[in-house]
Coordinates of C-alpha atoms in Angstrom, one line a residue:
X1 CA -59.3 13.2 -94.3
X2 CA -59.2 12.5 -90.3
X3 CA -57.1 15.2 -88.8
X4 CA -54.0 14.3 -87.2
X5 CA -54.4 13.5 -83.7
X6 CA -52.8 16.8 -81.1
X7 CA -49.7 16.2 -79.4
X8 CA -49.5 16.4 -75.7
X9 CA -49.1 20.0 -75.4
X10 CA -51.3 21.1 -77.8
X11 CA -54.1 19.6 -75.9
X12 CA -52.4 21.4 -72.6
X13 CA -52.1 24.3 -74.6
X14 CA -55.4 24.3 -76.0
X15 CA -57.8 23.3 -72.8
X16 CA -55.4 26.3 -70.6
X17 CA -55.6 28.7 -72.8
X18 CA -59.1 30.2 -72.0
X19 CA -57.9 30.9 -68.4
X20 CA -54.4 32.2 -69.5
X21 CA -55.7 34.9 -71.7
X22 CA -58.4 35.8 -69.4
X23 CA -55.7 36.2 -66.6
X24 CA -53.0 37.6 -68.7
X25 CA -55.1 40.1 -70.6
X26 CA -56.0 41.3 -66.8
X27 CA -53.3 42.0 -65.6
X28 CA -51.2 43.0 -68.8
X29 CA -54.4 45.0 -69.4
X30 CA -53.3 47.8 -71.7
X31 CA -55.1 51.5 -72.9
X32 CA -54.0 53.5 -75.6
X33 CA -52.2 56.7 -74.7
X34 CA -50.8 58.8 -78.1
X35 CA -51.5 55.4 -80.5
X36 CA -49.2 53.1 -78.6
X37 CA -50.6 50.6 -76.2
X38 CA -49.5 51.2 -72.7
X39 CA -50.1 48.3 -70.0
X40 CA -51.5 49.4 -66.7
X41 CA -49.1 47.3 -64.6
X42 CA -46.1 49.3 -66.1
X43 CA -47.6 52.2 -65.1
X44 CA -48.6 50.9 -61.6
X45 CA -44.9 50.2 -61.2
X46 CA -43.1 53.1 -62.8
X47 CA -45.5 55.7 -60.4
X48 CA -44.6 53.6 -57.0
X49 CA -40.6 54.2 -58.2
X50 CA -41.2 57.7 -58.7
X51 CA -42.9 58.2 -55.4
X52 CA -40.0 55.9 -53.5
X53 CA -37.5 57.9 -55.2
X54 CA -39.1 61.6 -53.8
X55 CA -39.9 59.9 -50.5
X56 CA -36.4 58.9 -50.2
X57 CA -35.1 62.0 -51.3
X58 CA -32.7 60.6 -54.6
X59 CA -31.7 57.8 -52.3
X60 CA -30.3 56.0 -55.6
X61 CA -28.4 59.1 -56.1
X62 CA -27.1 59.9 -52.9
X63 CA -26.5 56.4 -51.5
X64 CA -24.9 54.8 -55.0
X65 CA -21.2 54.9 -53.0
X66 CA -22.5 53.5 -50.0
X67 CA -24.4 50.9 -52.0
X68 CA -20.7 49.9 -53.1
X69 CA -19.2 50.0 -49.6
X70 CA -21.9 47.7 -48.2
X71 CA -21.5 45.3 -51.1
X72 CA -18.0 45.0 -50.6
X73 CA -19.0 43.5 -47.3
X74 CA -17.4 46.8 -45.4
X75 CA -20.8 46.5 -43.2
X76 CA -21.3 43.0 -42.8
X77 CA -19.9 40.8 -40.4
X78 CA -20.2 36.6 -40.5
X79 CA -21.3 36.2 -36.8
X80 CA -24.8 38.3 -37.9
X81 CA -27.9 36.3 -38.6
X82 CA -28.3 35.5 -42.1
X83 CA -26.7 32.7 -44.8
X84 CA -24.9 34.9 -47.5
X85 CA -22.7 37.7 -47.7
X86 CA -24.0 41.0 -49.1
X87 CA -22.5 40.3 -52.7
X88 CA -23.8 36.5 -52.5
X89 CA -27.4 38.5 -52.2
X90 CA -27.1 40.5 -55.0
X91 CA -25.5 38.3 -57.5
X92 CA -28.7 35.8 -56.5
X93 CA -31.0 38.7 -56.8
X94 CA -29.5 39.6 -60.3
X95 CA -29.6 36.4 -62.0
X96 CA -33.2 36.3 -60.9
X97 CA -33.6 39.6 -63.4
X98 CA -30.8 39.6 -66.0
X99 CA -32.1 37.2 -68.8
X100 CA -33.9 37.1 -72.4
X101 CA -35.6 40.3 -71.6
X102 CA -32.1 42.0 -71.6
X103 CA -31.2 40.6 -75.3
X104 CA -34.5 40.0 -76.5
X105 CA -36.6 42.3 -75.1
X106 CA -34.6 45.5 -75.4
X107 CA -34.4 44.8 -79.6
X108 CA -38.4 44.4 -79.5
X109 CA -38.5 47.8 -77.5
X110 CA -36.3 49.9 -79.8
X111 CA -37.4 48.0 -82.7
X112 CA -40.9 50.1 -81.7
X113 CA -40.0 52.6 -79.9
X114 CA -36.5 53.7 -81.6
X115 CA -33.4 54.8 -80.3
X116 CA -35.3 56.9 -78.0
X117 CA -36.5 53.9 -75.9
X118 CA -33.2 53.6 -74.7
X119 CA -33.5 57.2 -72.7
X120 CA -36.7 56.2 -71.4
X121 CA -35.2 52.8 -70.4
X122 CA -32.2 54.2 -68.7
X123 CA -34.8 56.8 -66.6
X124 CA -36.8 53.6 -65.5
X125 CA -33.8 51.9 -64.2
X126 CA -32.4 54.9 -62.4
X127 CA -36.4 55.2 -60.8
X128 CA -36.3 51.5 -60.5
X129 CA -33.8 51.2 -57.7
X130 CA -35.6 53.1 -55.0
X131 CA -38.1 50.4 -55.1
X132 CA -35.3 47.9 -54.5
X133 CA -34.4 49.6 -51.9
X134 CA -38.0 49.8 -50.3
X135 CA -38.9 46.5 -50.5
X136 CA -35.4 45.0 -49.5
X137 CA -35.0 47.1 -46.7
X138 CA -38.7 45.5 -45.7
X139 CA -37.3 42.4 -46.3
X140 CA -34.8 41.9 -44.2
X141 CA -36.3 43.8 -41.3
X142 CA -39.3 41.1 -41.0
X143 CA -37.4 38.3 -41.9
X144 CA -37.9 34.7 -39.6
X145 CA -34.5 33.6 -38.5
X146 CA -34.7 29.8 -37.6
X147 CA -33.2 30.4 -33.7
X148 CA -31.8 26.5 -34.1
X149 CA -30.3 26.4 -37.6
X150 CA -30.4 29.7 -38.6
X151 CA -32.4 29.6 -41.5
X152 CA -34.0 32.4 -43.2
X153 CA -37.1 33.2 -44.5
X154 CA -37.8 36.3 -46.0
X155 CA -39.7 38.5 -48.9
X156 CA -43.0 39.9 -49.3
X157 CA -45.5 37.6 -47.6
X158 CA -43.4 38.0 -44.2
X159 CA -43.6 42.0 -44.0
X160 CA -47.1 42.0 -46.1
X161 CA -48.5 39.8 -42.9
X162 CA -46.7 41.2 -40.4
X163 CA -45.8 44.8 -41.4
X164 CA -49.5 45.3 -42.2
X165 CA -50.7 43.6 -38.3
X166 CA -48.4 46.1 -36.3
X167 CA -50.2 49.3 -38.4
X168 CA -53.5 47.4 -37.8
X169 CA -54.1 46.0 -40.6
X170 CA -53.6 42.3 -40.2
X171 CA -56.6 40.5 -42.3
X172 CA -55.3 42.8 -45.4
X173 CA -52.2 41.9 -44.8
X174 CA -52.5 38.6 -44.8
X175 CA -54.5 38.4 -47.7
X176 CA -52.0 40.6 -49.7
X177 CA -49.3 37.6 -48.5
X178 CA -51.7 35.0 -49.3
X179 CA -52.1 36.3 -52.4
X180 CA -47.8 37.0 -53.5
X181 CA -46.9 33.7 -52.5
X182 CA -49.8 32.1 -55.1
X183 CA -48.7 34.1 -58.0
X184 CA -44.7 33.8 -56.7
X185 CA -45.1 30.3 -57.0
X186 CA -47.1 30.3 -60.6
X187 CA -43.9 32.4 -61.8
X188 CA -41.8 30.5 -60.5
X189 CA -42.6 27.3 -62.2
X190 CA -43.5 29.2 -65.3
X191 CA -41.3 32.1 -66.4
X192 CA -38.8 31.7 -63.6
X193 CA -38.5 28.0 -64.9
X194 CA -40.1 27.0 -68.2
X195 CA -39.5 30.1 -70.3
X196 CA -35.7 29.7 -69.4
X197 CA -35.2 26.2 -70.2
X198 CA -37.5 26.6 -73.8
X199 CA -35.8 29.2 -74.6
X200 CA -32.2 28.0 -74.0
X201 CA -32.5 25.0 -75.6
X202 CA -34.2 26.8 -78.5
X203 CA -30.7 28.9 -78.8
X204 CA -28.5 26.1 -78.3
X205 CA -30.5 24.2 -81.4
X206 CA -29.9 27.2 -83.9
X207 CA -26.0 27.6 -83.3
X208 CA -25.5 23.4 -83.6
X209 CA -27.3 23.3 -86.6
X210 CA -31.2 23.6 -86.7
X211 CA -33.2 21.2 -87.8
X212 CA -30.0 19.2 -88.7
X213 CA -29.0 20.2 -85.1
X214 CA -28.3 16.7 -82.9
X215 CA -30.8 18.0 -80.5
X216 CA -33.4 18.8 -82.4
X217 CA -36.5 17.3 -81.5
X218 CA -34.6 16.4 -78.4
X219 CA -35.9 18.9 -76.2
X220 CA -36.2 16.3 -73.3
X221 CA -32.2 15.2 -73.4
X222 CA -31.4 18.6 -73.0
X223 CA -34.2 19.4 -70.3
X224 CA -33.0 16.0 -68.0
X225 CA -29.5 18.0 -68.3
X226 CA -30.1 21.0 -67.0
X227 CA -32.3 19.9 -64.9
X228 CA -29.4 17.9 -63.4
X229 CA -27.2 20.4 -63.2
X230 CA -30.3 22.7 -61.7
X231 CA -30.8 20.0 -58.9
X232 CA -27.6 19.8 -57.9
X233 CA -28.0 23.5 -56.8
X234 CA -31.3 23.9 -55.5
X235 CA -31.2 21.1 -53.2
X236 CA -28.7 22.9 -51.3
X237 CA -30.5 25.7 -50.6
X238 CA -29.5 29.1 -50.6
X239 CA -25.9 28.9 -49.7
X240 CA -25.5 26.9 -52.9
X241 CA -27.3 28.7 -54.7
X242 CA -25.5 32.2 -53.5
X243 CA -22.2 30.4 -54.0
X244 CA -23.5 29.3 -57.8
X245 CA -24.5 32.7 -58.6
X246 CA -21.6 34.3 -56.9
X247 CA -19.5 32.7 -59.8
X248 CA -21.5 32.4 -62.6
X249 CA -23.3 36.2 -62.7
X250 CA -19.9 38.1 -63.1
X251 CA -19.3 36.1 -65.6
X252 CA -22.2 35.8 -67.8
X253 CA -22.6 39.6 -67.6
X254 CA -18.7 40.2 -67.8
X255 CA -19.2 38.1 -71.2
X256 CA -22.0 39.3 -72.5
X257 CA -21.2 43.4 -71.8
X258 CA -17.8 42.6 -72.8
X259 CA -18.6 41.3 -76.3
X260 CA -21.3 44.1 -76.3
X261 CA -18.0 46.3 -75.6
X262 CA -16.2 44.7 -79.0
X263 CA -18.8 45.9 -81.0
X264 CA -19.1 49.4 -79.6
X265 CA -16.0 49.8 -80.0
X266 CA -15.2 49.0 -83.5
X267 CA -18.2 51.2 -84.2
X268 CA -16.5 53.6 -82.2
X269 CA -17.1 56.5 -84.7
X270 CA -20.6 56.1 -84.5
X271 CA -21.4 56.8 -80.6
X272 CA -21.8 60.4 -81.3
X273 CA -24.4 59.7 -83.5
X274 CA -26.0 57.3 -81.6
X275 CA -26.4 59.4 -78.8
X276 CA -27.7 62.2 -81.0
X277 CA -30.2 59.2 -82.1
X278 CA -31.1 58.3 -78.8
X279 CA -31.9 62.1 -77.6
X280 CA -33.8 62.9 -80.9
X281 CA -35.8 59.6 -80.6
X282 CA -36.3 60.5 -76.4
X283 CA -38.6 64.2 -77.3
X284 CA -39.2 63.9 -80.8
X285 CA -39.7 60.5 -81.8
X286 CA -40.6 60.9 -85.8
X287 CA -41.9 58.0 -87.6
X288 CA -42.5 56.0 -84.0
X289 CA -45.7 55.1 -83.5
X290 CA -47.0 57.6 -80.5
X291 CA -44.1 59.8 -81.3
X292 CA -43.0 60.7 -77.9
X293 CA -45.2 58.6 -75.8
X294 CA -44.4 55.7 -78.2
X295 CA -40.9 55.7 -77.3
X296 CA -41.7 56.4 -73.7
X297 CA -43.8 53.5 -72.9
X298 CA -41.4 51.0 -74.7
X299 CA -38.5 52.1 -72.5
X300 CA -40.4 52.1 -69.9
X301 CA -42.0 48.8 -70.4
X302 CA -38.5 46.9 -70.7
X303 CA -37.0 48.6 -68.0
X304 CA -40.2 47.4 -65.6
X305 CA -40.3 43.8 -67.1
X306 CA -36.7 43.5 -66.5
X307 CA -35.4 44.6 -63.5
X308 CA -38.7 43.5 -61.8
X309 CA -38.5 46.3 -60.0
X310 CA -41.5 46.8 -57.0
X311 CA -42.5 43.0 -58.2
X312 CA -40.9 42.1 -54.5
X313 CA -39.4 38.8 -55.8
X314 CA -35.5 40.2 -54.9
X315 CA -36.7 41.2 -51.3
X316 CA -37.0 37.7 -50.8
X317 CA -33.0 36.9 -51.9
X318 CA -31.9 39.5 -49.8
X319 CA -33.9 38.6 -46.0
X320 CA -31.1 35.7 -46.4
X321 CA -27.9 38.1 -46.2
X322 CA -25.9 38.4 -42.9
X323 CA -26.7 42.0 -41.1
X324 CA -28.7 43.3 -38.3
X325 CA -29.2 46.8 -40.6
X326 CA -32.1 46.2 -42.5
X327 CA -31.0 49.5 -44.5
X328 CA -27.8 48.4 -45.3
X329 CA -29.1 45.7 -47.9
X330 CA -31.6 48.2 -49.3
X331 CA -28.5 50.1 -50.0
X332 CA -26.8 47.3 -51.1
X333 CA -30.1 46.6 -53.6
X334 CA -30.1 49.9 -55.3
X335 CA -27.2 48.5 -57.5
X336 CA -29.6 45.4 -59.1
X337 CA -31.5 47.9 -61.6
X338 CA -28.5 49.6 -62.5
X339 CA -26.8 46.8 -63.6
X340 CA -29.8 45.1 -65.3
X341 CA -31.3 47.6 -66.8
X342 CA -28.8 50.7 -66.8
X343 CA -25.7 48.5 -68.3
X344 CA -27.0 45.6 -69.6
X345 CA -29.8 46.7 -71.5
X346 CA -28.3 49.7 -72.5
X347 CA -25.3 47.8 -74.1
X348 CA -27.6 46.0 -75.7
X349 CA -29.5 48.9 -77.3
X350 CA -26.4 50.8 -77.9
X351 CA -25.1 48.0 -79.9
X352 CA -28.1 47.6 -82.3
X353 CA -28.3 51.2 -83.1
X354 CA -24.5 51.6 -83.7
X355 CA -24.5 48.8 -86.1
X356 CA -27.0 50.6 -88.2
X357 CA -30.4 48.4 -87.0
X358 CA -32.0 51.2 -85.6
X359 CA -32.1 54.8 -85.4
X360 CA -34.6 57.4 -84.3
X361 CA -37.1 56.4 -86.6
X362 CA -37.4 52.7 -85.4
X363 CA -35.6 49.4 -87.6
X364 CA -33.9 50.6 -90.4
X365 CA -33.8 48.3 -94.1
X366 CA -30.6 47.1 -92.1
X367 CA -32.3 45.1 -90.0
X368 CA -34.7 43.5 -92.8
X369 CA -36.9 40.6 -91.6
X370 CA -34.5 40.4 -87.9
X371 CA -37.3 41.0 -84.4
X372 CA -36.4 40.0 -81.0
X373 CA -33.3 37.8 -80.4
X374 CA -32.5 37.7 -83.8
X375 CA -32.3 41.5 -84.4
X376 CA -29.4 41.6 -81.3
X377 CA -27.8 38.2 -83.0
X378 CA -27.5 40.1 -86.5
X379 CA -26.4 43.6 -84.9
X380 CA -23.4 41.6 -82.7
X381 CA -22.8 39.4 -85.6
X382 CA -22.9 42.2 -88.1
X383 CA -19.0 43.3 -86.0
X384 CA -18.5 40.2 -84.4
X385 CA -19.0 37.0 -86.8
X386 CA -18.9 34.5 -83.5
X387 CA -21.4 36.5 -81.6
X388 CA -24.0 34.3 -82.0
X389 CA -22.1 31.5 -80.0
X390 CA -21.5 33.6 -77.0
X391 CA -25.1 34.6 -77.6
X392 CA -26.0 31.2 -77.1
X393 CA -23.9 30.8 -74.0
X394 CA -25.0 34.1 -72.9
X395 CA -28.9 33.0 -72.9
X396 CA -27.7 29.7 -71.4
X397 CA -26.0 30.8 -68.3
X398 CA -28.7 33.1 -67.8
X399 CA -31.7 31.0 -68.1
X400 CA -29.7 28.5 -65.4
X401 CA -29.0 31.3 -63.3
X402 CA -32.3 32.6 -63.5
X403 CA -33.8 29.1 -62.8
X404 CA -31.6 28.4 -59.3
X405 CA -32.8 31.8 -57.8
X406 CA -36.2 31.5 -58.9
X407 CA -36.5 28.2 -57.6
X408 CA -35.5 29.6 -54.1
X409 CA -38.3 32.1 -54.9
X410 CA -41.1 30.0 -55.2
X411 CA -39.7 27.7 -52.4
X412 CA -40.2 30.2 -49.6
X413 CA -43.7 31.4 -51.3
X414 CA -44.2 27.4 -50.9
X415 CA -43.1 27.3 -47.6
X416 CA -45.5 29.8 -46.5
X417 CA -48.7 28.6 -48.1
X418 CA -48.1 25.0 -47.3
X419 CA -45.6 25.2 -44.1
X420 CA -41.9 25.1 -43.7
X421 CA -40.6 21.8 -43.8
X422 CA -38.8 19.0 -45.4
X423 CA -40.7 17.3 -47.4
X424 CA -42.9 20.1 -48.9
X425 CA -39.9 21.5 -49.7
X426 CA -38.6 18.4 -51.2
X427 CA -42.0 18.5 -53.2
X428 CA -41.4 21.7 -54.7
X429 CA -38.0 21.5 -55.8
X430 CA -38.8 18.0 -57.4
X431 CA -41.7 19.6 -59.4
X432 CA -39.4 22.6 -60.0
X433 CA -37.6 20.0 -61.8
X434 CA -39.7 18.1 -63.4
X435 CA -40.9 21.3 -65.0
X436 CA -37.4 22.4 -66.1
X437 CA -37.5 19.3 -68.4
X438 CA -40.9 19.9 -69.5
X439 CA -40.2 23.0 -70.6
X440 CA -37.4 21.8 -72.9
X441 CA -39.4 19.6 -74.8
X442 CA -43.2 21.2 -75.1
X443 CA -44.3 24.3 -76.5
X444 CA -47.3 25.3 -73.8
X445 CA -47.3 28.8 -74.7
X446 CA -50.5 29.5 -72.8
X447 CA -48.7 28.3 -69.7
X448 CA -45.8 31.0 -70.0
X449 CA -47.8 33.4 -71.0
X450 CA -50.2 32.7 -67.5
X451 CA -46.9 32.6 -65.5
X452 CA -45.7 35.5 -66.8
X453 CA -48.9 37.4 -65.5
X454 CA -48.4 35.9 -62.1
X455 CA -44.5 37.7 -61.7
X456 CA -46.2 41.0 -62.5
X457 CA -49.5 40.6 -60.4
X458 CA -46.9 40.0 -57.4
X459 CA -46.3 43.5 -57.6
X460 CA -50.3 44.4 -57.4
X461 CA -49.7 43.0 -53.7
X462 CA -46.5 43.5 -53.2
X463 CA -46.5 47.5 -53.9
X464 CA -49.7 48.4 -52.4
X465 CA -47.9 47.0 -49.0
X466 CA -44.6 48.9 -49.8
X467 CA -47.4 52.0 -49.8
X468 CA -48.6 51.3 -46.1
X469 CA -45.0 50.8 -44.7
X470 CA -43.4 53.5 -46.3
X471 CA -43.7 54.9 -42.9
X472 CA -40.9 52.1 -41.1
X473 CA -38.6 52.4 -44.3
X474 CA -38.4 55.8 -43.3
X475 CA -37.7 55.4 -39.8
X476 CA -35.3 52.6 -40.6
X477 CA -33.2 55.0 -43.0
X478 CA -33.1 57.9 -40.3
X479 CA -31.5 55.7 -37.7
X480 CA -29.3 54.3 -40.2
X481 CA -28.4 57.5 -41.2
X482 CA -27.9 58.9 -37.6
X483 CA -25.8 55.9 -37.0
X484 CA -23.2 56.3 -39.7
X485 CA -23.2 60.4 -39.0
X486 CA -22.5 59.9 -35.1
X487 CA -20.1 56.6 -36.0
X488 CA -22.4 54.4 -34.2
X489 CA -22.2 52.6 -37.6
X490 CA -18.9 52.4 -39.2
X491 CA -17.1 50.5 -41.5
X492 CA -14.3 47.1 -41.1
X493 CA -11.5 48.3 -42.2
X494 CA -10.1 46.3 -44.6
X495 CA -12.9 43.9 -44.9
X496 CA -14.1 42.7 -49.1
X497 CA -16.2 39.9 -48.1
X498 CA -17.5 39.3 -51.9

């Protein structure tokens, strides 16, 4: 009997899939520390935020008010160079990190690493945000500001090229840049891109039915929608973008933490022990694989593959904001892992373990067959029988919001390998889009799982520059600090600039 013949992207799938595992088994490379798997790259990134954080002395501690002030727009002022408000910055920043991973991803990590994950988790994200504020701070200070229009360009490959020439280190440098901007772009189009559209239309199939769903096998109707509705962002650059994410990230994460709210609180009896669940599973960990270490590494892992964290990719959001205080928006960045990781992924543990999914020991018989998405759809649902609807708006609006911002991501890593103009800009947004729709209708798992090794081999670059500069971050914060002591620096009264 002749075989059927392969569909389009099984023969994608299948001639790409050599080269994908080979790169992602690289960089995802993983050793086994107390019979868990831990990845290399998580570790890479979890010791740079620990040596930010004592560098910095607890700057995520100290500087979590100001953070607010600055956000608030209470040190920003229009007439500075720059396109978007501090608060414009950080929603786009945010939606580039707060998706699937935060709903998904936390129920795979306390569905193997228990209740206690969540601890772990919650210690990432606090780490998290002084590598924010490193590589923002960098950000903005070697930014290019377009003398004529205004324009900014911003992010890693600017102070990798020229933060590394002024310590005397420019062919590094620019290979470290050379070398972002390629795997910026290959996430970009990938996870930034495909993943999100796949994976929202995949949602939006199960709550309209299925396989009797309208849209099933449809994958391309859906895909030339949002792609629509992508384009009519993207092709206004990053004022429209801000101004999209200004809206729509306060609301998706209002929505989602709010209905994550519902169910904690009609389980309301049951946060005691849930905290009790979460400390026992943190140091003892029994019936986790790797007891300790087990739970350890999967908090930790979620936390770094969420909040992206010493990847560089919100550095490049944040060059765009209006300031002359480079500092300032490294402030203002220290609030992106908090809210990613510290709120929303910690709702979304607290809720599976409250409903009875999990508990110290890993997934209870409560959670039967239920992994990934599913286990968070069953826990909300378990309280909340229309859960899986906002669910499905939830992984919607994030996937969109995660698509605009990373679009403006790989844009300026385009712009810098290929030049700054018009039409290669019109290039990339037009293959952005034609990948948005590709990714609706075709599997290519290969493909995501190559793109998802370029985000994280953006930090290989990104944090062995934020290593050699550590040096101006510091000089920048001791002039920013002398300024607001001696009220060189003060704040507009009155001014909330959001």
């Amino acid at each position: 009997m002749t075989p059927a013949p392969l569909s389009v992207d099984e023969r994608i799938s299948a001639a790409l899939a050599p080269y994908a595992d080979a790169v992602s088994g690289a960089i995802f490379y993983a050793v086994p520390v107390g019979g868990t798997e831990f990845p290399l790259i998580v570790g890479w990134l979890i010791l740079a935020a620990l040596v930010f954080t004592l560098a910095f002395r607890f700057i995520q501690l100290r500087g979590f008010g100001h953070a607010i002030a600055v956000v608030r727009g209470r040190y920003s002022n229009p007439a500075m160079a720059g396109e978007v408000t501090p608060f414009q910055a950080l929603t786009t920043a945010v939606s580039g990190t707060v998706g699937l991973g935060n709903i998904a991803g936390v129920a795979v990590a306390v569905g193997l690493g228990g209740a206690g994950a969540t601890f772990w988790m919650i210690v990432a994200g606090l780490l998290g945000m002084a590598s924010k504020f490193t590589e923002v701070t960098l950000g903005v200070k070697y930014r290019n500001v377009d003398p004529v229009t205004g324009a900014v360009s911003g992010g890693p490959m600017r102070y990798l090229s020229k933060g590394l020439a002024e310590r005397g280190r420019p062919v590094l440098g620019r290979v470290l840049a050379v070398f972002f901007a390629v795997c910026c772009v290959g996430g970009a189009l990938g996870g930034g891109n495909m993943f999100q559209a796949n994976q929202s239309f995949q949602q939006v199939v199960g709550v309209t039915g299925g396989a009797d769903s309208p849209l099933a096998g449809r994958g391309w109707v859906f895909g030339l929608v949002l792609a629509a509705l992508v384009g009519m962002v993207i092709l206004g650059g990053i004022r429209s973008i801000a101004r999209v994410t200004e809206a729509v990230v306060p609301f998706m994460a209002f929505t989602y933490v709010g209905a994550g709210l519902v169910v904690l609180g009609l389980h309301a009896d049951q946060l005691l022990w849930a905290a009790e669940q979460i400390v026992q599973g943190a140091f003892s960990a029994e019936g986790v694989a790797g007891g300790v270490l087990g739970a350890m590494i999967q908090g930790f892992k979620r936390a770094a593959f969420s909040n992206e964290a010493g990847v560089g990719s919100a550095a490049i959001a944040h060059s765009a904001v209006q300031t002359d205080q480079p500092v300032s928006q490294g402030y203002a960045a220290l609030l992106e892992p908090f809210i990613d990781t510290v709120v929303i992924c910690t709702v979304t543990a607290l809720a599976i373990i409250v409903t009875g999914h999990v508990d110290a020991g890993g997934l209870t018989p409560v959670a039967g067959d239920a992994r990934g998405v599913a286990l968070t759809s069953a826990a909300f649902a378990s309280a909340v029988w229309w859960f899986p609807y906002v669910l499905a708006l939830a992984v919607v609006l994030f996937a969109f919001s995660t698509m605009v911002t990373w679009s403006y991501y790989g844009l300026q890593a385009w712009a810098y390998l290929l030049g700054d103009n018009v039409v290669t800009g019109l290039v990339f947004k037009l293959l952005f889009l034609a990948c948005v729709v590709a990714g609706s209708c075709m599997g290519l798992g290969p493909v995501i799982d190559f793109s998802d090794a370029m985000i994280f081999a953006m930090a290989l670059a990104n944090v062995v520059g934020l290593y050699f500069l550590m040096p101006v971050v510091r000089d920048e914060l001791r002039r920013y600090e002398a300024g607001l002591a001696s009220g060189a620096i003060r704040p507009r009264s009155g001014v909330d600039r959001r």
